[in-house]
mmCIF file of C-alpha atoms in Angstrom:
data_model
loop_
_atom_site.group_PDB
_atom_site.id
_atom_site.type_symbol
_atom_site.label_atom_id
_atom_site.label_comp_id
_atom_site.label_asym_id
_atom_site.label_seq_id
_atom_site.Cartn_x
_atom_site.Cartn_y
_atom_site.Cartn_z
ATOM 1 C CA THR Y 215 -10.340 12.217 -8.751
ATOM 2 C CA ILE Y 216 -13.303 10.488 -6.782
ATOM 3 C CA GLY Y 217 -15.977 12.880 -5.319
ATOM 4 C CA GLY Y 218 -12.781 14.746 -4.021
ATOM 5 C CA LEU Y 219 -11.152 12.364 -3.713
ATOM 6 C CA SER Y 220 -7.883 11.595 -5.588
ATOM 7 C CA LEU Y 221 -6.696 7.868 -5.954
ATOM 8 C CA ILE Y 222 -3.478 7.800 -8.503
ATOM 9 C CA SER Y 223 -1.863 4.753 -9.381
ATOM 10 C CA LEU Y 224 1.315 3.964 -10.195
ATOM 11 C CA ASN Y 225 3.501 1.379 -11.877
ATOM 12 C CA SER Y 226 6.159 -0.054 -9.964
ATOM 13 C CA ALA Y 227 6.829 -3.243 -12.318
ATOM 14 C CA VAL Y 228 9.866 -3.557 -14.053
ATOM 15 C CA PRO Y 229 11.552 -6.786 -15.988
ATOM 16 C CA THR Y 230 13.720 -8.609 -13.062
ATOM 17 C CA PRO Y 231 16.200 -11.334 -12.696
ATOM 18 C CA TRP Y 232 15.588 -14.688 -11.996
ATOM 19 C CA PHE Y 233 14.693 -14.986 -7.807
ATOM 20 C CA GLN Y 234 14.572 -10.752 -7.570
ATOM 21 C CA ALA Y 235 10.750 -9.547 -7.313
ATOM 22 C CA TYR Y 236 11.891 -5.900 -6.664
ATOM 23 C CA GLY Y 237 10.262 -3.194 -8.275
ATOM 24 C CA GLN Y 238 11.176 0.380 -9.105
ATOM 25 C CA LEU Y 239 9.444 3.942 -10.276
ATOM 26 C CA ASP Y 240 11.253 5.586 -12.332
ATOM 27 C CA SER Y 241 11.712 9.676 -12.454
ATOM 28 C CA GLY Y 242 9.359 10.611 -15.069
ATOM 29 C CA GLN Y 243 6.722 8.922 -13.064
ATOM 30 C CA LEU Y 244 7.997 10.575 -9.744
ATOM 31 C CA THR Y 245 8.330 14.031 -11.377
ATOM 32 C CA ARG Y 246 4.464 13.318 -12.425
ATOM 33 C CA LEU Y 247 3.136 12.248 -9.332
ATOM 34 C CA GLU Y 248 5.007 16.031 -7.916
ATOM 35 C CA ASN Y 249 3.373 17.849 -10.334
ATOM 36 C CA LEU Y 250 0.141 15.981 -10.063
ATOM 37 C CA LEU Y 251 0.279 16.258 -6.014
ATOM 38 C CA THR Y 252 1.018 20.068 -6.702
ATOM 39 C CA GLN Y 253 -2.214 20.954 -8.616
ATOM 40 C CA LEU Y 254 -4.332 19.238 -5.907
ATOM 41 C CA PRO Y 255 -5.652 20.950 -3.091
ATOM 42 C CA PRO Y 256 -3.830 20.761 0.006
ATOM 43 C CA GLU Y 257 -7.285 19.615 2.279
ATOM 44 C CA ALA Y 258 -8.025 17.293 -0.516
ATOM 45 C CA PRO Y 259 -7.966 13.752 0.470
ATOM 46 C CA LYS Y 260 -4.770 11.716 -1.351
ATOM 47 C CA ILE Y 261 -4.392 8.262 -2.247
ATOM 48 C CA VAL Y 262 -1.525 6.600 -3.631
ATOM 49 C CA VAL Y 263 -1.582 2.815 -5.052
ATOM 50 C CA VAL Y 264 1.455 1.022 -6.039
ATOM 51 C CA HIS Y 265 2.285 -2.677 -6.091
ATOM 52 C CA HIS Y 266 5.391 -2.734 -4.233
ATOM 53 C CA PRO Y 267 5.102 -0.955 -0.710
ATOM 54 C CA PRO Y 268 7.781 1.855 -0.484
ATOM 55 C CA LEU Y 269 8.466 0.602 3.262
ATOM 56 C CA VAL Y 270 7.627 -2.402 5.046
ATOM 57 C CA ALA Y 271 6.045 -3.247 8.078
ATOM 58 C CA ASP Y 272 9.110 -1.958 10.344
ATOM 59 C CA GLY Y 273 8.896 1.567 8.112
ATOM 60 C CA GLN Y 274 12.191 -0.156 7.146
ATOM 61 C CA PRO Y 275 12.830 0.126 2.862
ATOM 62 C CA ASP Y 276 12.519 -3.839 1.855
ATOM 63 C CA THR Y 277 15.471 -5.945 0.486
ATOM 64 C CA ARG Y 278 17.244 -4.977 -2.517
ATOM 65 C CA ARG Y 279 15.974 -8.180 -4.149
ATOM 66 C CA HIS Y 280 12.410 -7.882 -2.757
ATOM 67 C CA GLY Y 281 11.044 -4.244 -2.454
ATOM 68 C CA ASN Y 282 10.256 -1.039 -3.908
ATOM 69 C CA ARG Y 283 14.108 0.631 -4.577
ATOM 70 C CA SER Y 284 12.541 3.761 -5.082
ATOM 71 C CA GLY Y 285 10.372 3.583 -1.949
ATOM 72 C CA PRO Y 286 12.127 6.338 0.168
ATOM 73 C CA GLU Y 287 12.324 8.671 -3.227
ATOM 74 C CA LEU Y 288 8.234 8.372 -3.006
ATOM 75 C CA MET Y 289 7.785 9.142 0.530
ATOM 76 C CA VAL Y 290 9.523 12.190 -0.007
ATOM 77 C CA PRO Y 291 6.782 13.965 -2.624
ATOM 78 C CA CYS Y 292 3.903 12.116 -0.432
ATOM 79 C CA HIS Y 293 4.922 13.667 2.823
ATOM 80 C CA ARG Y 294 5.286 17.267 1.159
ATOM 81 C CA HIS Y 295 1.771 16.928 -0.026
ATOM 82 C CA GLY Y 296 -0.046 15.393 2.388
ATOM 83 C CA VAL Y 297 -0.822 12.223 0.822
ATOM 84 C CA ASP Y 298 -2.909 10.439 3.340
ATOM 85 C CA GLN Y 299 -2.379 6.511 2.578
ATOM 86 C CA ILE Y 300 -0.863 4.202 0.256
ATOM 87 C CA LEU Y 301 -2.584 1.163 -0.746
ATOM 88 C CA CYS Y 302 0.363 -1.805 -1.758
ATOM 89 C CA GLY Y 303 0.439 -5.467 -2.052
ATOM 90 C CA HIS Y 304 3.561 -7.730 -3.198
ATOM 91 C CA VAL Y 305 4.769 -8.188 0.867
ATOM 92 C CA HIS Y 306 2.743 -11.887 1.680
ATOM 93 C CA ARG Y 307 1.902 -10.454 5.156
ATOM 94 C CA ALA Y 308 -0.678 -7.801 5.270
ATOM 95 C CA PHE Y 309 0.706 -4.513 7.639
ATOM 96 C CA SER Y 310 -0.568 -1.533 8.120
ATOM 97 C CA TRP Y 311 2.201 1.428 9.238
ATOM 98 C CA GLU Y 312 1.884 5.181 9.920
ATOM 99 C CA ASP Y 313 5.041 6.859 8.589
ATOM 100 C CA PRO Y 314 5.167 9.808 10.630
ATOM 101 C CA GLY Y 315 6.435 13.632 9.655
ATOM 102 C CA HIS Y 316 4.559 16.431 9.005
ATOM 103 C CA LYS Y 317 1.757 14.734 7.972
ATOM 104 C CA PRO Y 318 1.491 11.238 8.657
ATOM 105 C CA VAL Y 319 1.221 8.679 5.707
ATOM 106 C CA THR Y 320 -0.525 5.589 6.581
ATOM 107 C CA ILE Y 321 0.848 2.870 4.489
ATOM 108 C CA HIS Y 322 -1.537 -0.252 4.058
ATOM 109 C CA CYS Y 323 -0.705 -3.641 2.714
ATOM 110 C CA ALA Y 324 -3.322 -5.760 1.590
ATOM 111 C CA GLY Y 325 -0.991 -9.769 1.945
ATOM 112 C CA SER Y 326 -2.057 -11.867 -0.555
ATOM 113 C CA ALA Y 327 -5.213 -13.470 -1.510
ATOM 114 C CA THR Y 328 -3.684 -16.151 -3.431
ATOM 115 C CA GLN Y 329 -1.114 -17.890 -0.963
ATOM 116 C CA ALA Y 330 -1.697 -21.019 0.029
ATOM 117 C CA VAL Y 331 -2.624 -21.629 3.705
ATOM 118 C CA SER Y 332 -2.708 -24.025 6.435
ATOM 119 C CA SER Y 333 -4.819 -22.023 9.335
ATOM 120 C CA LEU Y 334 -6.922 -19.244 9.400
ATOM 121 C CA GLY Y 335 -4.696 -15.611 9.258
ATOM 122 C CA ALA Y 336 -1.716 -17.416 8.273
ATOM 123 C CA GLY Y 337 -2.123 -15.754 5.004
ATOM 124 C CA ALA Y 338 -4.348 -15.391 1.793
ATOM 125 C CA THR Y 339 -5.488 -12.478 3.177
ATOM 126 C CA TYR Y 340 -7.385 -8.888 1.516
ATOM 127 C CA ASN Y 341 -8.529 -5.681 3.109
ATOM 128 C CA ARG Y 342 -12.004 -4.144 2.090
ATOM 129 C CA TYR Y 343 -11.695 -0.281 2.992
ATOM 130 C CA HIS Y 344 -14.354 1.721 4.755
ATOM 131 C CA TRP Y 345 -15.102 5.325 3.728
ATOM 132 C CA ASP Y 346 -16.875 8.070 5.726
ATOM 133 C CA GLN Y 347 -17.797 10.818 3.490
ATOM 134 C CA GLN Y 348 -13.864 10.984 1.627
ATOM 135 C CA ARG Y 349 -11.380 10.315 4.479
ATOM 136 C CA LEU Y 350 -11.287 6.315 5.458
ATOM 137 C CA ALA Y 351 -12.692 5.562 7.968
ATOM 138 C CA GLY Y 352 -11.780 1.962 8.813
ATOM 139 C CA VAL Y 353 -9.716 -1.263 7.263
ATOM 140 C CA GLU Y 354 -11.295 -4.523 7.444
ATOM 141 C CA GLN Y 355 -8.712 -7.398 7.245
ATOM 142 C CA ARG Y 356 -10.074 -10.758 5.866
ATOM 143 C CA GLY Y 357 -8.153 -13.880 5.278
ATOM 144 C CA TYR Y 358 -8.817 -17.400 3.787
ATOM 145 C CA ASP Y 359 -10.152 -20.144 6.343
ATOM 146 C CA PRO Y 360 -9.119 -23.781 4.929
ATOM 147 C CA LEU Y 361 -10.991 -25.322 6.716
ATOM 148 C CA THR Y 362 -14.723 -23.576 5.732
ATOM 149 C CA ARG Y 363 -13.095 -22.820 2.465
ATOM 150 C CA GLN Y 364 -14.349 -19.397 2.371
ATOM 151 C CA PHE Y 365 -12.826 -15.731 3.666
ATOM 152 C CA GLN Y 366 -13.411 -14.834 7.154
ATOM 153 C CA LEU Y 367 -13.198 -11.397 9.064
ATOM 154 C CA LEU Y 368 -9.968 -10.943 10.624
ATOM 155 C CA LYS Y 369 -9.464 -7.573 12.023
ATOM 156 C CA PRO Y 370 -12.854 -5.550 11.703
ATOM 157 C CA ALA Y 371 -12.506 -2.107 10.761
ATOM 158 C CA GLY Y 372 -10.925 0.536 13.532
ATOM 159 C CA ALA Y 373 -9.400 -2.394 15.448
ATOM 160 C CA THR Y 374 -5.884 -0.815 16.266
ATOM 161 C CA THR Y 375 -4.575 -4.250 16.263
#
């Protein structure tokens, strides 16, 4: 907990066969997450960080060969205990998606800062998160511009598209 904000990291990395890159949370991690979330005040801001997103940009699980195989199971305690944000990577295209429910959970995928790109915005992105007190005030997306050889602002914090 940092100043009332609970930041909870999970490890979805598992060994995979060639040409597969899926992740998974074992039942022990999911149980510990449930127990930890139960101990936190309901109104406290909560953020979960995991490499493999539980759902992708269209709100569906990714493929079995690439996705978080326990993504739907991860969403259950996140909804139940009011997790505000899930921060993730793995998918090389940045996205933000709000999963509706009793209390919506927003999934932010940063994309990949190391992906080779031919034009600004085509990849090689990362997010900067702006906080106001203990709440997420906005997500700024930045991308690599091969012409200037620098990261540039793609979407200012607060932009919705």
